[in-house]
Amino acid sequence: MVKGLEDRLFNVFVYAVLVFCALLAIFPILYVVSVSITPFGEVLRNGGFILIPRDVTFSAYKTLLTQSNLPQAFKITVLITVVGTAVNLILTGLMAYPLSRKNLPGRRIFLLMIVFTLIFSGGLIPTYLIVKSVGLIDSIWAMILPNAIWSFNVLIMKSFFEGLPEELFESARIDGAKEFRILFQIVTPLSIPVIMTIGLFYLVGHWNEFFQAIFYVTDRTLFPLQVIVREILMQSQQTLENADNITPTQTLQMAAVMIASLPVLVVYPFIQKYFTKGMLLGSIKG
Amino acid sequence: MSSNSIKRASALLTSFALLGAVVSGCGNGGNSEASSPPASSSSASNPASTEAASPSASANPEKKIKLEVIETGNNLPPPDQDIIKKELDKALNVDFNLTVYASGDDYKNQLNVRMASGNFPDLFALDRQQLIEFSKQGLLLDLTPYMDRLKQVSTFIGEENVKKGAVGGKVYAISKSSQIPYNTYFIRKDWLDSLNLEVPKTIEDLKTVAAAFTNDDPDKNGKKDTFGLTGAELNGAFAPVFGAFGVGSPGSVYEKDGKLVNALYDPAMKDALAFIKDMIATGSVDPELLANTAMQHQEKAFKGQAGIIWIDWPNMTKENMIEQIKAVNPKAEWIQIEPPAGPAGKFDGSWEIGNTPGRYAIPKALEKDPEKLQRVFDLLNYVSDPKTGSLLVQFGVEGMHFTKDGDKIVMTDKAGEVGYSWLYQFTGRPEMSYLQTKFVPQAEFIKFAGDQPRIQTLNGFVDLPEGYVASDADRYIKEELAKFAYGQRDLGEYDKFLKTLETTMKYKLFMDAAQEQLTALGYGNK
């Protein structure tokens, strides 16, 4: 009985902590949502802080979607996210799978080369020179190809593939399957969790694409979402050195933030369930 | 580069190119599997590659030339909606590609990478420090021999500004024509009225009014929820107070009684700090003064928390700002006031005359492409022509965005469409007439702010000496002055502060450089 009480107290404590953490996480999002749908005058009247909007307007969203570069940037971001993630997954998978096979000749050397890139990188200017010399400057491929494979994700995928029972491959071979058939019909369906997890990493990475766009792209029509959103947010942080500048209201800024982050917020819950099985490096997982 | 290092570099490049080929080869495979439209759209929206293939093919002198310009800025519309771009394309027979970066840091990174990798834009903005560095590295085109082909530019910006783009007697950059000051104190007239107070005339008045705004409930809501003065940090809020003591903003250099003085060494500095300390001690100054970044002080003023603010007129009097002020309190009435007088008269803070609002340089590599170089000159001359191009980049297209009434320019209601045109003002603009034409309802505020007396500082003329790290010294100055102003460090230790500054922060280097360079320019020898 005593133990039961202790257990219950412990549960209450755990729940309290979890609820508190959840609130901490929800709070800023709620604030952003509220401000983005409240007229700015109303925001100011309330001392700049609003959690529950009383006066709702979508004019900020309308302004952004009709009078700014956001819609164009949105298209670019969706494009690089979809194409980029597909490229990423195919390349990462094709790299990780052979490395997971113990009988691959030179496996150790390949692995060492991959790990080497985790620790050392060429640096900004050599990378820029390569991107320039292969003619990627000012194209959407500059935001996709330079990061087509993240070495760390290769290692995660490799260790997932290694976890697949060897007997599976043996029986497939006995039934006459060749390497490609094994990869696509046996390994791939079994690897949905890791593909989804790694895919989400890549997807969020592409969605937040910023630095490569800043460095490799000068064509304004190719700027992705985050560059434009940053532009909108930066404007309000500069004092007017020029009378022509227009400072966007906080409502407008928050609406821009929402437009930029909503799609990922929507995708996350659907993929999250794969996380329990998907990512593992060493040790044992369910 | 020695032949050895070339070999090494080329070996490296080859290996990287191989890698790149592998990666891009796979990439294409991945793409064809994903979907084909992206490939076509990427090549369609990539004029650079198609353009690059053609230029050597035709030798037509009237061919369209692609010009690339990068700078900081914001709100540039996409090229197909950019009327200014279209007009420039037409007038100069170019394909103009302007890229703007909202953040100064992003821009600096982009510029540095491109300069380091030899992928030069045709015209780019840079600051004085970069101008010196890049010109020393031989990356910038020396414009001195070309000045006769830039006549329109030099007439437009004036001899004074041509000099500002010079390093070691050679002109490496075109400096924009000068700006005029925007800032003044603004004060809540309705608060003054409700407390039966007069507009403060002296700094003592300012102190009294600020205290009354804090203690006497000027908004009559029965709560003590207001304070007197706010601003962007110490120097921002108290600029006219420093001015009233005849002191420039901390760290500035100016002429006083015919001699060069650094504000920190100005004997009146201590008096100014003492006064500021007293005023802060009354509790009538924004308690978060030092933490105010960006436009937080403005927000506080709009919200009705503060009654006096030192700020620029656009942020206070433009239509959308008025709207925000009225949304919180329809009775709020902000008026612009003259700087309060003090022992040394009245000055509305400092005004830097050595600076320019922007400078643009051309890469040395463009020497080899005289045709393109000529177009860049054409561009600069065109936007400096008061009859044509300058009007375009100031006000937009005649008949659409503005009309001429004799010599007078009147903006139409479509003028808002080209609010970004300032991004194309590569050589600046005649500031006062420009502002008054473009911002008619604000004309009085503009003139008022422009007319106030200022202490003219000369820091812009001083090139920082090697070994002196300005950011470190500035931070130290800011921190210590804040301690003096908030009474955390006794003013008796002021000389000790200067000592540390001179030795640890190497401020002496800067002082000597300023003295030497400004004397050479003819300042301080009266």
Short mmCIF file of N, CA and C in Angstrom, two decimals, chain A residues 40-42 44-48 68-69 72 79 82-83 86-87 90-91 122 124-126 128-130 132-141 145-146 148 210-211 213-223 227 230-232 234-250, chain B residues 16-17 20 23-24 26-27 30-31 33-35 38-39 41-42 45-48 68 70 73-79 97-103 106 109-110 112-114 116-119 179 182 294-295 297 299 302-303 312-315 318 320-321 324 327-328 419 422 425 429 434-435 438-439:
data_model
loop_
_atom_site.label_atom_id
_atom_site.label_comp_id
_atom_site.label_asym_id
_atom_site.label_seq_id
_atom_site.Cartn_x
_atom_site.Cartn_y
_atom_site.Cartn_z
N PHE A 40 -2.38 45.34 -35.15
CA PHE A 40 -1.23 45.80 -34.37
C PHE A 40 -1.61 46.84 -33.33
N GLY A 41 -2.59 47.67 -33.65
CA GLY A 41 -3.05 48.66 -32.68
C GLY A 41 -3.50 47.98 -31.38
N GLU A 42 -4.23 46.90 -31.55
CA GLU A 42 -4.72 46.13 -30.41
C GLU A 42 -3.55 45.55 -29.61
N LEU A 44 -0.52 46.78 -29.39
CA LEU A 44 0.13 47.87 -28.66
C LEU A 44 -0.69 48.28 -27.44
N ARG A 45 -2.01 48.34 -27.63
CA ARG A 45 -2.88 48.76 -26.54
C ARG A 45 -2.73 47.81 -25.35
N ASN A 46 -2.45 46.57 -25.63
CA ASN A 46 -2.28 45.60 -24.55
C ASN A 46 -0.84 45.50 -24.10
N GLY A 47 -0.10 46.54 -24.35
CA GLY A 47 1.29 46.55 -23.89
C GLY A 47 2.18 45.61 -24.68
N GLY A 48 1.78 45.29 -25.90
CA GLY A 48 2.65 44.49 -26.76
C GLY A 48 2.59 43.02 -26.45
N SER A 68 3.99 40.47 -51.10
CA SER A 68 5.40 40.30 -50.75
C SER A 68 6.00 39.19 -51.60
N ASN A 69 7.27 38.91 -51.35
CA ASN A 69 7.95 37.86 -52.09
C ASN A 69 7.68 36.48 -51.51
N GLN A 72 6.32 33.36 -53.77
CA GLN A 72 7.36 32.86 -54.66
C GLN A 72 8.39 32.05 -53.87
N LEU A 79 9.80 23.26 -53.42
CA LEU A 79 10.54 22.56 -54.48
C LEU A 79 11.84 21.96 -53.95
N VAL A 82 11.08 19.03 -51.46
CA VAL A 82 10.62 17.77 -52.05
C VAL A 82 11.75 17.11 -52.85
N VAL A 83 12.30 17.86 -53.77
CA VAL A 83 13.36 17.29 -54.61
C VAL A 83 14.58 16.95 -53.76
N ALA A 86 14.16 13.85 -51.57
CA ALA A 86 14.22 12.64 -52.39
C ALA A 86 15.66 12.32 -52.76
N VAL A 87 16.38 13.33 -53.22
CA VAL A 87 17.79 13.13 -53.58
C VAL A 87 18.58 12.63 -52.38
N ILE A 90 17.69 8.89 -51.41
CA ILE A 90 18.21 7.91 -52.36
C ILE A 90 19.72 7.78 -52.21
N LEU A 91 20.40 8.93 -52.18
CA LEU A 91 21.86 8.88 -52.10
C LEU A 91 22.32 8.32 -50.77
N GLY A 122 36.11 21.37 -45.68
CA GLY A 122 36.99 22.17 -46.51
C GLY A 122 36.96 23.64 -46.17
N LEU A 124 34.58 27.39 -46.00
CA LEU A 124 33.62 28.10 -46.82
C LEU A 124 34.12 28.39 -48.23
N ILE A 125 35.31 28.93 -48.32
CA ILE A 125 35.75 29.41 -49.64
C ILE A 125 36.04 28.27 -50.62
N PRO A 126 36.75 27.20 -50.18
CA PRO A 126 36.91 26.07 -51.11
C PRO A 126 35.56 25.50 -51.56
N TYR A 128 32.78 27.09 -51.78
CA TYR A 128 32.21 28.05 -52.73
C TYR A 128 32.84 27.87 -54.10
N LEU A 129 34.17 27.69 -54.11
CA LEU A 129 34.86 27.53 -55.39
C LEU A 129 34.35 26.30 -56.15
N ILE A 130 34.11 25.23 -55.39
CA ILE A 130 33.60 24.02 -56.06
C ILE A 130 32.21 24.27 -56.61
N LYS A 132 30.94 26.93 -57.44
CA LYS A 132 31.03 27.83 -58.59
C LYS A 132 31.54 27.09 -59.83
N SER A 133 32.57 26.25 -59.63
CA SER A 133 33.20 25.65 -60.80
C SER A 133 32.34 24.58 -61.45
N VAL A 134 31.42 23.98 -60.68
CA VAL A 134 30.52 23.04 -61.32
C VAL A 134 29.26 23.73 -61.82
N GLY A 135 29.26 25.05 -61.72
CA GLY A 135 28.18 25.82 -62.35
C GLY A 135 26.87 25.82 -61.61
N LEU A 136 26.93 25.66 -60.28
CA LEU A 136 25.68 25.62 -59.53
C LEU A 136 25.23 26.99 -59.05
N ILE A 137 26.15 27.98 -59.09
CA ILE A 137 25.79 29.29 -58.57
C ILE A 137 24.53 29.79 -59.26
N ASP A 138 23.64 30.34 -58.45
CA ASP A 138 22.40 30.89 -58.98
C ASP A 138 21.47 29.85 -59.59
N SER A 139 21.44 28.67 -59.01
CA SER A 139 20.41 27.73 -59.41
C SER A 139 19.91 27.02 -58.16
N ILE A 140 18.72 26.42 -58.25
CA ILE A 140 18.19 25.80 -57.04
C ILE A 140 19.05 24.60 -56.64
N TRP A 141 19.82 24.04 -57.58
CA TRP A 141 20.65 22.89 -57.23
C TRP A 141 21.74 23.26 -56.24
N LEU A 145 22.40 20.09 -53.89
CA LEU A 145 23.51 19.16 -54.09
C LEU A 145 24.66 19.29 -53.09
N PRO A 146 25.08 20.50 -52.70
CA PRO A 146 26.24 20.54 -51.80
C PRO A 146 26.03 19.77 -50.51
N ALA A 148 23.94 17.01 -50.33
CA ALA A 148 23.12 15.88 -50.74
C ALA A 148 23.23 14.71 -49.77
N PHE A 210 18.98 28.24 -45.55
CA PHE A 210 19.26 29.67 -45.45
C PHE A 210 20.67 30.01 -45.93
N PHE A 211 21.67 29.34 -45.35
CA PHE A 211 23.04 29.77 -45.62
C PHE A 211 23.46 29.55 -47.07
N ALA A 213 21.57 29.44 -49.57
CA ALA A 213 20.86 30.41 -50.40
C ALA A 213 21.56 31.76 -50.35
N ILE A 214 21.98 32.14 -49.15
CA ILE A 214 22.65 33.43 -49.00
C ILE A 214 23.96 33.46 -49.78
N PHE A 215 24.68 32.34 -49.76
CA PHE A 215 25.99 32.35 -50.40
C PHE A 215 25.93 32.10 -51.90
N TYR A 216 25.11 31.16 -52.31
CA TYR A 216 25.21 30.71 -53.69
C TYR A 216 24.18 31.33 -54.61
N VAL A 217 23.19 32.01 -54.06
CA VAL A 217 22.10 32.49 -54.91
C VAL A 217 22.02 34.01 -54.84
N THR A 218 22.01 34.65 -55.99
CA THR A 218 21.81 36.10 -55.99
C THR A 218 20.54 36.46 -56.74
N ASP A 219 19.94 35.47 -57.37
CA ASP A 219 18.71 35.73 -58.11
C ASP A 219 17.54 35.73 -57.12
N ARG A 220 16.92 36.88 -57.01
CA ARG A 220 15.89 37.05 -56.00
C ARG A 220 14.73 36.08 -56.14
N THR A 221 14.44 35.69 -57.37
CA THR A 221 13.31 34.78 -57.57
C THR A 221 13.62 33.39 -57.05
N LEU A 222 14.87 33.11 -56.72
CA LEU A 222 15.22 31.78 -56.23
C LEU A 222 15.41 31.75 -54.71
N PHE A 223 15.21 32.87 -54.07
CA PHE A 223 15.39 32.90 -52.62
C PHE A 223 14.34 32.03 -51.94
N VAL A 227 15.01 33.07 -46.12
CA VAL A 227 15.74 34.29 -46.46
C VAL A 227 14.78 35.48 -46.45
N ARG A 230 13.59 36.20 -42.89
CA ARG A 230 14.63 36.91 -42.16
C ARG A 230 14.66 38.38 -42.58
N GLU A 231 14.45 38.61 -43.86
CA GLU A 231 14.44 39.98 -44.34
C GLU A 231 13.35 40.79 -43.64
N ILE A 232 12.17 40.17 -43.55
CA ILE A 232 11.04 40.85 -42.91
C ILE A 232 11.34 41.11 -41.44
N MET A 234 14.38 41.28 -40.00
CA MET A 234 15.51 42.18 -39.81
C MET A 234 15.12 43.64 -39.92
N GLN A 235 14.17 43.89 -40.80
CA GLN A 235 13.79 45.27 -41.06
C GLN A 235 13.38 46.00 -39.79
N SER A 236 12.70 45.27 -38.90
CA SER A 236 12.19 45.93 -37.72
C SER A 236 13.29 46.15 -36.70
N GLN A 237 14.44 45.51 -36.91
CA GLN A 237 15.48 45.65 -35.91
C GLN A 237 16.47 46.74 -36.25
N GLN A 238 16.21 47.41 -37.36
CA GLN A 238 17.13 48.46 -37.73
C GLN A 238 16.46 49.80 -37.48
N THR A 239 17.19 50.69 -36.87
CA THR A 239 16.66 52.03 -36.78
C THR A 239 16.71 52.62 -38.17
N LEU A 240 15.87 53.58 -38.42
CA LEU A 240 15.78 54.10 -39.78
C LEU A 240 16.99 54.93 -40.11
N GLU A 241 17.83 54.40 -41.00
CA GLU A 241 18.90 55.22 -41.50
C GLU A 241 18.42 55.89 -42.76
N ASN A 242 17.30 55.39 -43.24
CA ASN A 242 16.79 55.89 -44.49
C ASN A 242 15.29 56.09 -44.35
N ALA A 243 14.84 57.27 -44.69
CA ALA A 243 13.43 57.60 -44.50
C ALA A 243 12.52 56.69 -45.32
N ASP A 244 13.06 56.08 -46.38
CA ASP A 244 12.22 55.27 -47.25
C ASP A 244 11.90 53.90 -46.67
N ASN A 245 12.68 53.48 -45.70
CA ASN A 245 12.43 52.16 -45.12
C ASN A 245 11.04 52.07 -44.55
N ILE A 246 10.46 50.91 -44.70
CA ILE A 246 9.16 50.69 -44.09
C ILE A 246 9.32 49.60 -43.05
N THR A 247 8.98 49.93 -41.81
CA THR A 247 9.09 48.93 -40.76
C THR A 247 7.81 48.12 -40.72
N PRO A 248 7.92 46.80 -40.88
CA PRO A 248 6.71 45.99 -40.79
C PRO A 248 6.24 45.90 -39.34
N THR A 249 4.94 45.84 -39.14
CA THR A 249 4.44 45.73 -37.78
C THR A 249 4.73 44.34 -37.25
N GLN A 250 4.62 44.23 -35.93
CA GLN A 250 4.88 42.96 -35.29
C GLN A 250 3.91 41.90 -35.79
N PHE B 16 38.52 17.62 -56.36
CA PHE B 16 37.20 18.10 -55.95
C PHE B 16 36.21 18.07 -57.12
N ALA B 17 36.73 18.44 -58.30
CA ALA B 17 35.85 18.47 -59.45
C ALA B 17 35.33 17.08 -59.74
N GLY B 20 32.74 16.41 -57.36
CA GLY B 20 31.57 17.19 -57.74
C GLY B 20 30.84 16.51 -58.88
N VAL B 23 28.91 13.64 -57.56
CA VAL B 23 27.73 14.07 -56.83
C VAL B 23 26.65 14.56 -57.78
N SER B 24 27.06 15.40 -58.75
CA SER B 24 26.03 15.97 -59.61
C SER B 24 25.46 14.92 -60.54
N CYS B 26 24.99 11.77 -59.76
CA CYS B 26 23.99 11.07 -58.97
C CYS B 26 22.77 11.94 -58.81
N GLY B 27 23.02 13.25 -58.62
CA GLY B 27 21.91 14.17 -58.40
C GLY B 27 20.94 14.13 -59.56
N GLY B 30 18.88 11.11 -59.37
CA GLY B 30 17.85 11.24 -58.34
C GLY B 30 16.71 12.09 -58.83
N ASN B 31 17.05 13.11 -59.59
CA ASN B 31 16.02 14.02 -60.04
C ASN B 31 15.08 13.37 -61.03
N GLU B 33 14.28 10.47 -61.22
CA GLU B 33 13.38 9.57 -60.55
C GLU B 33 12.31 10.31 -59.78
N ALA B 34 12.68 11.47 -59.25
CA ALA B 34 11.71 12.21 -58.44
C ALA B 34 10.63 12.83 -59.33
N SER B 35 11.02 13.72 -60.19
CA SER B 35 10.08 14.33 -61.11
C SER B 35 10.88 15.16 -62.09
N PRO B 38 11.18 20.03 -62.06
CA PRO B 38 12.16 20.89 -61.41
C PRO B 38 13.38 21.17 -62.28
N ALA B 39 13.80 20.15 -63.01
CA ALA B 39 14.99 20.32 -63.83
C ALA B 39 14.76 21.43 -64.85
N SER B 41 12.50 23.79 -64.75
CA SER B 41 12.26 25.10 -64.13
C SER B 41 13.58 25.69 -63.64
N SER B 42 14.49 24.81 -63.21
CA SER B 42 15.74 25.36 -62.69
C SER B 42 16.57 25.94 -63.82
N SER B 45 14.89 29.22 -64.88
CA SER B 45 15.05 30.33 -63.97
C SER B 45 16.52 30.58 -63.68
N ASN B 46 17.37 30.10 -64.52
CA ASN B 46 18.79 30.30 -64.32
C ASN B 46 19.39 31.00 -65.53
N PRO B 47 19.11 32.30 -65.65
CA PRO B 47 19.58 33.03 -66.80
C PRO B 47 21.10 33.09 -66.86
N ALA B 48 21.75 32.93 -65.70
CA ALA B 48 23.21 33.05 -65.66
C ALA B 48 23.87 32.06 -66.61
N GLU B 68 25.62 43.01 -62.53
CA GLU B 68 25.23 42.50 -61.23
C GLU B 68 25.69 43.45 -60.12
N ILE B 70 25.40 44.17 -55.85
CA ILE B 70 24.93 43.68 -54.56
C ILE B 70 25.12 44.76 -53.49
N GLY B 73 19.92 45.98 -48.05
CA GLY B 73 18.65 46.66 -48.28
C GLY B 73 17.52 45.69 -48.05
N ASN B 74 16.32 46.15 -48.34
CA ASN B 74 15.18 45.26 -48.17
C ASN B 74 14.02 45.71 -49.03
N ASN B 75 13.02 44.85 -49.08
CA ASN B 75 11.77 45.18 -49.77
C ASN B 75 11.88 45.30 -51.28
N LEU B 76 12.93 44.77 -51.85
CA LEU B 76 13.04 44.80 -53.31
C LEU B 76 12.03 43.81 -53.89
N PRO B 77 11.22 44.25 -54.85
CA PRO B 77 10.25 43.32 -55.44
C PRO B 77 10.95 42.37 -56.41
N PRO B 78 10.27 41.27 -56.80
CA PRO B 78 10.87 40.37 -57.79
C PRO B 78 11.09 41.11 -59.11
N PRO B 79 12.08 40.70 -59.89
CA PRO B 79 12.48 41.45 -61.09
C PRO B 79 11.32 41.74 -62.04
N ASN B 97 20.76 43.14 -62.59
CA ASN B 97 20.44 42.17 -61.54
C ASN B 97 20.93 42.71 -60.20
N LEU B 98 19.98 43.24 -59.45
CA LEU B 98 20.31 43.79 -58.13
C LEU B 98 19.95 42.75 -57.07
N THR B 99 20.87 42.49 -56.16
CA THR B 99 20.55 41.61 -55.04
C THR B 99 20.78 42.38 -53.75
N VAL B 100 19.81 42.33 -52.87
CA VAL B 100 19.97 43.02 -51.60
C VAL B 100 19.91 42.02 -50.46
N TYR B 101 20.67 42.29 -49.41
CA TYR B 101 20.69 41.44 -48.23
C TYR B 101 20.23 42.26 -47.04
N ALA B 102 19.26 41.72 -46.32
CA ALA B 102 18.66 42.50 -45.24
C ALA B 102 19.63 42.69 -44.09
N SER B 103 20.45 41.67 -43.85
CA SER B 103 21.34 41.79 -42.70
C SER B 103 22.75 42.16 -43.15
N ASP B 106 25.11 39.14 -43.18
CA ASP B 106 24.94 38.25 -44.33
C ASP B 106 25.62 38.86 -45.55
N ASN B 109 29.40 38.58 -45.37
CA ASN B 109 29.84 37.22 -45.67
C ASN B 109 29.83 36.98 -47.17
N GLN B 110 28.73 37.34 -47.78
CA GLN B 110 28.58 37.13 -49.22
C GLN B 110 29.70 37.86 -49.98
N ASN B 112 32.61 38.95 -48.88
CA ASN B 112 33.94 38.40 -48.61
C ASN B 112 34.19 37.12 -49.40
N VAL B 113 33.19 36.24 -49.40
CA VAL B 113 33.34 34.98 -50.13
C VAL B 113 33.56 35.25 -51.61
N ARG B 114 32.79 36.18 -52.15
CA ARG B 114 32.89 36.43 -53.58
C ARG B 114 34.22 37.11 -53.93
N ALA B 116 36.97 36.70 -52.27
CA ALA B 116 38.02 35.71 -52.07
C ALA B 116 38.03 34.69 -53.21
N SER B 117 36.88 34.43 -53.80
CA SER B 117 36.83 33.37 -54.80
C SER B 117 36.82 33.92 -56.22
N GLY B 118 36.95 35.23 -56.35
CA GLY B 118 37.07 35.81 -57.68
C GLY B 118 35.78 35.84 -58.47
N ASN B 119 34.67 35.68 -57.82
CA ASN B 119 33.38 35.75 -58.51
C ASN B 119 32.77 37.13 -58.24
N GLN B 179 23.75 62.83 -46.32
CA GLN B 179 22.40 62.84 -45.76
C GLN B 179 22.24 64.05 -44.85
N TYR B 182 18.17 63.33 -38.90
CA TYR B 182 16.72 63.08 -38.74
C TYR B 182 16.26 63.23 -37.29
N ALA B 294 17.20 47.79 -31.08
CA ALA B 294 16.28 47.98 -32.20
C ALA B 294 15.34 49.14 -31.92
N MET B 295 14.06 48.91 -31.99
CA MET B 295 13.11 50.01 -31.86
C MET B 295 12.30 49.90 -30.58
N HIS B 297 12.59 51.43 -27.80
CA HIS B 297 12.26 52.72 -27.19
C HIS B 297 11.05 53.33 -27.89
N GLU B 299 8.65 51.68 -29.32
CA GLU B 299 7.48 50.93 -28.89
C GLU B 299 6.98 51.44 -27.54
N PHE B 302 5.18 54.64 -28.06
CA PHE B 302 3.86 54.41 -28.66
C PHE B 302 2.88 53.85 -27.64
N LYS B 303 3.38 53.00 -26.77
CA LYS B 303 2.50 52.37 -25.79
C LYS B 303 2.09 53.33 -24.69
N ASP B 312 14.24 59.60 -34.70
CA ASP B 312 14.16 60.20 -36.04
C ASP B 312 12.71 60.47 -36.44
N TRP B 313 12.52 61.48 -37.28
CA TRP B 313 11.14 61.82 -37.64
C TRP B 313 10.39 60.72 -38.39
N PRO B 314 11.05 59.92 -39.27
CA PRO B 314 10.24 58.91 -39.98
C PRO B 314 9.56 57.94 -39.02
N ASN B 315 10.25 57.59 -37.94
CA ASN B 315 9.69 56.64 -37.00
C ASN B 315 8.62 57.23 -36.11
N LYS B 318 5.63 59.35 -39.81
CA LYS B 318 5.08 58.78 -41.04
C LYS B 318 3.68 58.22 -40.77
N ASN B 320 1.97 55.51 -41.18
CA ASN B 320 1.70 54.25 -40.48
C ASN B 320 2.11 54.31 -39.02
N MET B 321 3.06 55.20 -38.71
CA MET B 321 3.46 55.37 -37.31
C MET B 321 2.37 56.13 -36.54
N GLN B 324 -0.32 53.91 -35.59
CA GLN B 324 -0.04 53.08 -34.41
C GLN B 324 -0.16 53.88 -33.12
N ALA B 327 -3.74 54.35 -32.36
CA ALA B 327 -4.44 53.12 -32.00
C ALA B 327 -4.41 52.90 -30.49
N VAL B 328 -3.32 53.30 -29.86
CA VAL B 328 -3.20 53.10 -28.42
C VAL B 328 -3.93 54.21 -27.67
N GLY B 419 8.38 52.50 -53.62
CA GLY B 419 8.97 52.87 -52.34
C GLY B 419 10.37 52.31 -52.17
N TRP B 422 14.93 53.72 -53.59
CA TRP B 422 16.18 54.18 -52.97
C TRP B 422 17.29 53.14 -53.10
N GLN B 425 19.62 54.17 -55.71
CA GLN B 425 20.29 55.48 -55.63
C GLN B 425 21.77 55.30 -55.33
N ARG B 429 21.27 61.26 -53.40
CA ARG B 429 20.16 62.11 -53.85
C ARG B 429 20.29 63.46 -53.17
N TYR B 434 14.55 65.97 -51.85
CA TYR B 434 14.02 64.62 -52.05
C TYR B 434 13.00 64.28 -50.97
N LEU B 435 13.41 64.47 -49.73
CA LEU B 435 12.53 64.09 -48.62
C LEU B 435 11.25 64.92 -48.62
N LYS B 438 8.97 63.75 -51.32
CA LYS B 438 8.43 62.41 -51.14
C LYS B 438 7.55 62.31 -49.89
N PHE B 439 7.88 63.10 -48.89
CA PHE B 439 7.12 63.01 -47.65
C PHE B 439 6.50 64.36 -47.34
#
